[in-house]
Coordinates of C-alpha atoms in Angstrom, one line a residue:
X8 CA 24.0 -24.3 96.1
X9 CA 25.3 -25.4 93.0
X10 CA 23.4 -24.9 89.6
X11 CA 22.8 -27.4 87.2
X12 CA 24.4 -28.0 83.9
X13 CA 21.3 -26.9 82.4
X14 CA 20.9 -23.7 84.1
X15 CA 24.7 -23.0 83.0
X16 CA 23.8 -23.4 79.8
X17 CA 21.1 -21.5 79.6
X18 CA 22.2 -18.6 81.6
X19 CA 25.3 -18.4 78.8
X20 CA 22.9 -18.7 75.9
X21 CA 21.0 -15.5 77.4
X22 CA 24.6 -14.2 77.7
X23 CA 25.4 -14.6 74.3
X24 CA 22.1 -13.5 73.1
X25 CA 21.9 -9.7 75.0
X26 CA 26.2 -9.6 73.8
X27 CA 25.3 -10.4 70.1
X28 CA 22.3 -7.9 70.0
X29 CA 24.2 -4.9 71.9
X30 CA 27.0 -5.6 69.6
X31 CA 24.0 -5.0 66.5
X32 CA 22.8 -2.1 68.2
X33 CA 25.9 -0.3 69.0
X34 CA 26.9 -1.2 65.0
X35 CA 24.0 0.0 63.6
X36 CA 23.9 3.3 66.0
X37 CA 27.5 3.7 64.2
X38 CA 26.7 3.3 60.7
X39 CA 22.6 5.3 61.1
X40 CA 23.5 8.7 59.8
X41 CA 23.2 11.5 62.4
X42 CA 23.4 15.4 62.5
X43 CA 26.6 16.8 63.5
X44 CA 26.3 17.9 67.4
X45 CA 25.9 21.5 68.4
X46 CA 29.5 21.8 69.4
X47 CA 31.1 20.1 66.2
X48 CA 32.6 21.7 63.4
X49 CA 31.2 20.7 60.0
X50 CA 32.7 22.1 56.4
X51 CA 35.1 24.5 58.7
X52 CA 32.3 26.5 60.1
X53 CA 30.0 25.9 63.7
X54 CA 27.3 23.6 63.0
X55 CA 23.4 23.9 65.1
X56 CA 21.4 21.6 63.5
X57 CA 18.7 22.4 60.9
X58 CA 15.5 24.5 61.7
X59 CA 13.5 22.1 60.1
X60 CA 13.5 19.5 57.4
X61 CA 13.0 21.8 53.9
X62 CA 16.6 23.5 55.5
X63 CA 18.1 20.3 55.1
X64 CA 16.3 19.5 51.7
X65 CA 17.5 22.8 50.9
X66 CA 20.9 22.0 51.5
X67 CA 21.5 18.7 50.2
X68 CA 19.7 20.3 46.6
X69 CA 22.6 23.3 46.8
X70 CA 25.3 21.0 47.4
X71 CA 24.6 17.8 45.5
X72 CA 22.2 19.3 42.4
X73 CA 23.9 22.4 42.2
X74 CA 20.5 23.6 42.6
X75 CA 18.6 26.8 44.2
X76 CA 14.7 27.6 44.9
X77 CA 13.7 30.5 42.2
X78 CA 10.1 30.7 43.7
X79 CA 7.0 27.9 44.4
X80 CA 3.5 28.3 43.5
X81 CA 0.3 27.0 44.8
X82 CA -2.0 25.8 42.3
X83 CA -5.2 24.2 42.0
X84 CA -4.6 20.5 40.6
X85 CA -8.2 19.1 40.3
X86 CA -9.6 18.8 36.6
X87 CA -13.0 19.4 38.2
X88 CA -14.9 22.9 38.0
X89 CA -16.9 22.5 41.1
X90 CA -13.9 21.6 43.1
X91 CA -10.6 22.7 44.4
X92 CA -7.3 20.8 45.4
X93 CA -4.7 22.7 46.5
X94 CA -1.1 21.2 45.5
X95 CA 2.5 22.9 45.3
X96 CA 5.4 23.5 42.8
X97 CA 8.7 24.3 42.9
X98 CA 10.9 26.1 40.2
X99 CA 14.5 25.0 40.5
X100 CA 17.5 26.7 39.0
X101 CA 20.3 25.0 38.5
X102 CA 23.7 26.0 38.2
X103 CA 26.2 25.3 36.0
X104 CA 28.9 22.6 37.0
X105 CA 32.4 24.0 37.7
X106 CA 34.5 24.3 34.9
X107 CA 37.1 26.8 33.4
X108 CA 36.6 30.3 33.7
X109 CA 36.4 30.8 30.2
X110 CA 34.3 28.3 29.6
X111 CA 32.1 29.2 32.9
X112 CA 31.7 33.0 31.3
X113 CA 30.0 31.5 27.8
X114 CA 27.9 29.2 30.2
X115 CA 26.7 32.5 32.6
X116 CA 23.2 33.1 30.7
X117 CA 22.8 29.6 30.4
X118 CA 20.8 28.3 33.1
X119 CA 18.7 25.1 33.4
X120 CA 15.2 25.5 35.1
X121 CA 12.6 22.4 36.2
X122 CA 9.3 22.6 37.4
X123 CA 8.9 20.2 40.3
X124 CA 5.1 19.2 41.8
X125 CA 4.9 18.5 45.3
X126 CA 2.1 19.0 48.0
X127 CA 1.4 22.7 49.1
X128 CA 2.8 22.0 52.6
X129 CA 5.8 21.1 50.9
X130 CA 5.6 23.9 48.6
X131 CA 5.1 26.4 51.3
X132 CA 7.7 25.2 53.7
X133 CA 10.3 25.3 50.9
X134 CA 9.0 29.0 50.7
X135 CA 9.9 30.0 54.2
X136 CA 13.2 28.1 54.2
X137 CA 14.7 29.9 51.5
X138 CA 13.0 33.1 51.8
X139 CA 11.6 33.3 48.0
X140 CA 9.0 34.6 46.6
X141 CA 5.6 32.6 47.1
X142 CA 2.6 33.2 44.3
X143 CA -0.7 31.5 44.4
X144 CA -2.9 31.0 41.3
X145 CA -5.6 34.1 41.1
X146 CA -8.3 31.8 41.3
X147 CA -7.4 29.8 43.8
X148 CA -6.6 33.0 45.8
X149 CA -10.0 34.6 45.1
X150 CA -11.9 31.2 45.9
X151 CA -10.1 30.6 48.8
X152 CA -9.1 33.9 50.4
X153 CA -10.7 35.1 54.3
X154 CA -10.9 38.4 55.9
X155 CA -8.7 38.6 59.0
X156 CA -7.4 41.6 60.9
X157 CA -4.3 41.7 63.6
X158 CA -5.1 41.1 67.1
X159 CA -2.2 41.7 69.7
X160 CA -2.7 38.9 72.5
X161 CA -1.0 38.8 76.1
X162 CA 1.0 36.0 77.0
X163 CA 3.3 35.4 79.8
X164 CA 6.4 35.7 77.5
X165 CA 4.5 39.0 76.6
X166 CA 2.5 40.3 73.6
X167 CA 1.8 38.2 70.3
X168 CA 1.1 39.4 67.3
X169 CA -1.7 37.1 65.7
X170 CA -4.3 36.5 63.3
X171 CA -8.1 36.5 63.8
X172 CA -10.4 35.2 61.0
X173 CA -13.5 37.6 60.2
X174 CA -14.9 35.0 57.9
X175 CA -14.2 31.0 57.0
X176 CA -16.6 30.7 54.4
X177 CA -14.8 30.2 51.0
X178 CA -15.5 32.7 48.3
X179 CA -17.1 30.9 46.1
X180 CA -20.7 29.3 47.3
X181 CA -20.5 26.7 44.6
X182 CA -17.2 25.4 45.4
X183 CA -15.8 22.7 47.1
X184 CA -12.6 22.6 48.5
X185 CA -10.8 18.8 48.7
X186 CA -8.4 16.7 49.7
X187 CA -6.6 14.7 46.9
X188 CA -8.5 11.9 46.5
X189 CA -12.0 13.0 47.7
X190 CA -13.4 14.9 44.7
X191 CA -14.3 12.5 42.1
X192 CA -16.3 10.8 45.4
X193 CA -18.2 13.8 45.8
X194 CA -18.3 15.0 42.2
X195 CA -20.0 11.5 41.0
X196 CA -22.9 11.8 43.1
X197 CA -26.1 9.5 42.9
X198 CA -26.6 7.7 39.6
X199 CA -25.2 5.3 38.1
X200 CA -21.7 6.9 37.9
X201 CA -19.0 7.4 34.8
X202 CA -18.5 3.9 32.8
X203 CA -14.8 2.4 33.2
X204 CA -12.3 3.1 30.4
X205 CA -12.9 -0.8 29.0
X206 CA -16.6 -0.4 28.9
X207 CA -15.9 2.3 25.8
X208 CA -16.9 0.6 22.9
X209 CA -15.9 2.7 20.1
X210 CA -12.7 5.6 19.3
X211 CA -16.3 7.7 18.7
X212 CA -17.0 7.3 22.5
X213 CA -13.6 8.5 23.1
X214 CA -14.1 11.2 21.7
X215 CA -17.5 12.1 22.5
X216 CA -16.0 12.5 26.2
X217 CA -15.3 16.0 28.2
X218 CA -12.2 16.6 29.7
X219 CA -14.0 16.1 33.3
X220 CA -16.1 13.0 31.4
X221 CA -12.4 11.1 30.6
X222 CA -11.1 12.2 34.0
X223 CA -14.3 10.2 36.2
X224 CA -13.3 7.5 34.0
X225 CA -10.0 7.0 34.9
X226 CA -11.0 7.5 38.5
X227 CA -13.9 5.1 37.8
X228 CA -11.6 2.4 36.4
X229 CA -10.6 -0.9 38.7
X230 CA -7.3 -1.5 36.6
X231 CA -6.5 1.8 36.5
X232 CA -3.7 2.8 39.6
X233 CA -2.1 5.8 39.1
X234 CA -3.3 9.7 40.3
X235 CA -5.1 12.3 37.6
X236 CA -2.8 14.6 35.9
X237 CA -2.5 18.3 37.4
X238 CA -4.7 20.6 35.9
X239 CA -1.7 22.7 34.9
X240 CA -0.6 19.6 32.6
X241 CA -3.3 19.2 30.9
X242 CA -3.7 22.6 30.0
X243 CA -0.2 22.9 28.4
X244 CA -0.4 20.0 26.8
X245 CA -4.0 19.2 25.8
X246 CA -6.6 16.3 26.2
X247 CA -4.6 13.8 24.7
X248 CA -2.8 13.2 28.0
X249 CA -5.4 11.5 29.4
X250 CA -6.0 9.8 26.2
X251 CA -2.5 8.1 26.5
X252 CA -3.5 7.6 30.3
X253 CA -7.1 5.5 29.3
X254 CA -5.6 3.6 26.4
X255 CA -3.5 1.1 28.3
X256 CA -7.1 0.3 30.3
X257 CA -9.0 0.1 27.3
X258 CA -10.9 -2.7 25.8
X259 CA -7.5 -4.1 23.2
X260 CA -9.4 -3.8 20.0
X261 CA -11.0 -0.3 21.0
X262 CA -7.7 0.6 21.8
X263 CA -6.0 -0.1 18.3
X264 CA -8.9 1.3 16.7
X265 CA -7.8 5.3 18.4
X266 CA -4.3 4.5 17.9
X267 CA -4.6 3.5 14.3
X268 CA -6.9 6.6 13.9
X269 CA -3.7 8.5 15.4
X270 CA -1.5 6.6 13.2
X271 CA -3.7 7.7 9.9
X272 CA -3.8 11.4 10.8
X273 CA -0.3 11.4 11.4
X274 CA 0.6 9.6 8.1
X275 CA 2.9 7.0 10.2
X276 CA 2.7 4.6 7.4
X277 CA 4.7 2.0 9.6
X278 CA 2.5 1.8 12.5
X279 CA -0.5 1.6 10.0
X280 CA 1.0 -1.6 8.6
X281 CA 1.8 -2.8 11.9
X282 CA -1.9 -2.4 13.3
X283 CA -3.6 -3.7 10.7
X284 CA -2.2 -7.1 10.1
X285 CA -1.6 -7.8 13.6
X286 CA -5.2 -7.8 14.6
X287 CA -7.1 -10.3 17.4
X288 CA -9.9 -12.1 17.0
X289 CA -12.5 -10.0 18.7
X290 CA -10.3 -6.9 16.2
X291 CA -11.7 -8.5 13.2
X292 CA -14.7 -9.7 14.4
X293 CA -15.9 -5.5 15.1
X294 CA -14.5 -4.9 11.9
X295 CA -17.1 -7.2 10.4
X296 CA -20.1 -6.3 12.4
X297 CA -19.1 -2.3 10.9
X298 CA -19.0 -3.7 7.3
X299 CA -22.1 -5.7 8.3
X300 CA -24.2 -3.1 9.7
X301 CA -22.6 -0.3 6.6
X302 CA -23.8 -2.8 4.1
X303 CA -27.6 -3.1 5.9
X304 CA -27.0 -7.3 6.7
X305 CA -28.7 -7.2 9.8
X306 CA -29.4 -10.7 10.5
X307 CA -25.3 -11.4 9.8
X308 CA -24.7 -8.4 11.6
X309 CA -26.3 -10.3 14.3
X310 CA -24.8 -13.1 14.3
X311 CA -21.3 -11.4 14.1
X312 CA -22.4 -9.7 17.3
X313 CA -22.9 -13.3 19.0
X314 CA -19.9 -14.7 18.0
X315 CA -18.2 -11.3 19.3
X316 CA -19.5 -11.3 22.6
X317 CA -18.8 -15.1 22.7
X318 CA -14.7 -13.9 22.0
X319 CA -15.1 -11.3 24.7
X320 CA -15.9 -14.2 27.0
X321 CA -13.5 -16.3 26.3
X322 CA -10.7 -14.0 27.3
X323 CA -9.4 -13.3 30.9
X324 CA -8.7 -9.7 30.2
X325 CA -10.1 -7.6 27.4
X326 CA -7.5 -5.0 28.0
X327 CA -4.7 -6.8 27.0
X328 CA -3.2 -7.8 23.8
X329 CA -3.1 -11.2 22.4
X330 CA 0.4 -13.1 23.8
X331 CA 0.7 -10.6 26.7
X332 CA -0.3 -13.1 28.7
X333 CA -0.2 -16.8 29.4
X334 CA -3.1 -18.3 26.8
X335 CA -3.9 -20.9 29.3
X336 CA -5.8 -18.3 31.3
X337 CA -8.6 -17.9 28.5
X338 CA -11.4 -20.4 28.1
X339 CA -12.0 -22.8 25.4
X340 CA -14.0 -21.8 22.6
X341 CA -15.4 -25.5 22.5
X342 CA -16.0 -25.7 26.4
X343 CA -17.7 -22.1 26.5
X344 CA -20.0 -23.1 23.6
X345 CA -20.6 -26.8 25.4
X346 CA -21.5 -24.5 29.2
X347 CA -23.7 -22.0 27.5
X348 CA -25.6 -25.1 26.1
X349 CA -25.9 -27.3 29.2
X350 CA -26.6 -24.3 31.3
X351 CA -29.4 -23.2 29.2
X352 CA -27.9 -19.2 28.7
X353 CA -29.0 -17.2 26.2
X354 CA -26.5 -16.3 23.2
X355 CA -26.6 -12.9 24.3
X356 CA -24.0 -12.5 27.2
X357 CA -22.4 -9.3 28.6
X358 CA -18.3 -9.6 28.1
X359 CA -16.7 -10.2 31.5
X360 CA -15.5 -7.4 33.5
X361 CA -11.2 -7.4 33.1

């Protein structure tokens, strides 16, 4: 029976098709990057795989960073009291690059070492890979630690040696043990929860926050995307790194008030300059409520306060500068004034949220 044209056709489209997408496959099979095979030689010696992933991390860091595992630690990375999150780190040593032997001697007590976070799993699979040394914060070991005792099992490949846990209980009653993420949920409780960083209204609320206070905020605020500091950081290198996490989601003039306070005590007459002359609107309105209020003016301290909240309305995000973005997102003064008027609202009107 003869086929049509049409089935022809179509049969040497499908053809063409399956040829064109083997012809992919087999190129990308090629070029995907594969282990060596058990029988292969690789670097002049025989070649059986990797155990597991950390021995290939391992050997890629030896080979390409000139870099060996000194020892990991398991820490506790939560800024919170009441709870505990587990998290890893990883001392690296590197070595020195190849050079002259002279040069290589002078170079021999000169090492270069980094401190690397990662996850514990991370930091404890490292630890069996290269066989180092393994130490865990003493309060994370105490809060965490459980009785077991050595049980020898039967198994039809024979005896196991095992573990059996006495207790699973943690340590401490009063704490909580978490997964990264989960503690400020639980921490925050009922109530009506930590304000966000643009709802500070002054560099005296800034200040007037805890470490654990500044930390819910961040957590707490919707423009703000990135994880808490470790613990470890913050310890080493103060509060002010989560100062110079909140200011970026801070209300704009709130913000250039802490930074010019900064600016003062450091004596950076430049910066000084620079943030007083180029202030915003809703800047120099606060400025006069403060003189307003200082001075006892209560009714222009008032008004001041309208026209400030009226500013704050205007603009499409209070935590950004004047120019950093398009202008045409802001309202009109005159068409704000004109809605509140026609709509019957009452001066008084809460700044939107950024």
């Amino acid at each position: 029976e003869e086929e049509s044209p049409g089935g022809q056709a179509a049969g040497l489209a499908g053809n063409w098709v399956s040829e064109v997408l083997a012809q992919v496959n087999r190129a990308v099979r090629r070029e995907a990057p594969t282990a060596p095979s058990r029988r292969g030689v690789w670097r002049g010696r025989q070649f059986y795989g990797y155990a597991s992933p950390f021995d290939l991390m391992l050997e890629v860091m030896d080979a390409q960073l000139r870099a060996t595992v000194a020892y990991v630690v398991i820490e506790d990375a939560s800024l919170f009291e009441a709870s505990l999150q587990l998290a890893g780190a990883v001392q690296l040593v590197r070595r020195p690059p190849a050079m002259p032997l002279a040069s290589l001697l002078a170079a021999v007590g000169q090492r270069e070492e980094r401190c690397v976070d990662c996850s514990a799993a991370e930091a404890l699979g490292l630890a069996i890979a290269a066989r180092v040394p393994l130490y865990i914060e003493e309060e994370v070991w105490e809060s965490t630690a459980v009785r077991a005792e050595p049980v020898l099992l039967q198994s039809s490949a024979g005896p196991v040696l095992t573990l059996e846990v006495l207790e699973e209980e943690l340590g401490d009653a009063g704490l909580f043990l978490f997964q990264p993420g989960e503690a400020f949920a639980e921490a925050e409780g009922g109530g009506a929860g930590p304000r966000q960083a643009w709802e500070l209204e002054s560099a005296e609320d800034l200040r007037g926050l805890s470490l654990e206070d500044k930390a819910r905020t961040l957590l707490a605020s919707e423009n703000y995307q990135g994880p808490l500091p470790r613990a470890r950081k913050v310890r080493l290198e103060g509060d002010g790194v989560l100062d110079d996490l909140l200011l970026p989601v801070m209300d704009e003039a709130v913000r250039r008030e802490v930074m010019l306070e900064r600016a003062i005590a450091q004596r950076d007459w430049a910066e000084i300059q620079r943030l007083s002359a180029d202030k915003s609107v809703r800047s120099k309105l606060r400025d006069e409520v403060q003189r307003a209020e200082d001075s006892g003016e209560e009714d222009v301290a008032r008004r001041l306060r309208r026209e400030l909240e009226l500013a704050s309305t205007l603009r499409a995000d209070i935590t950004q500068d004047s120019g950093d973005y398009s202008s045409f997102l802001d309202k009109d003064d005159w068409y704000e004034r004109d809605r509140r008027r026609a709509m019957g609202l009452p001066e008084e009107e809460e700044p939107p949220r950024p």
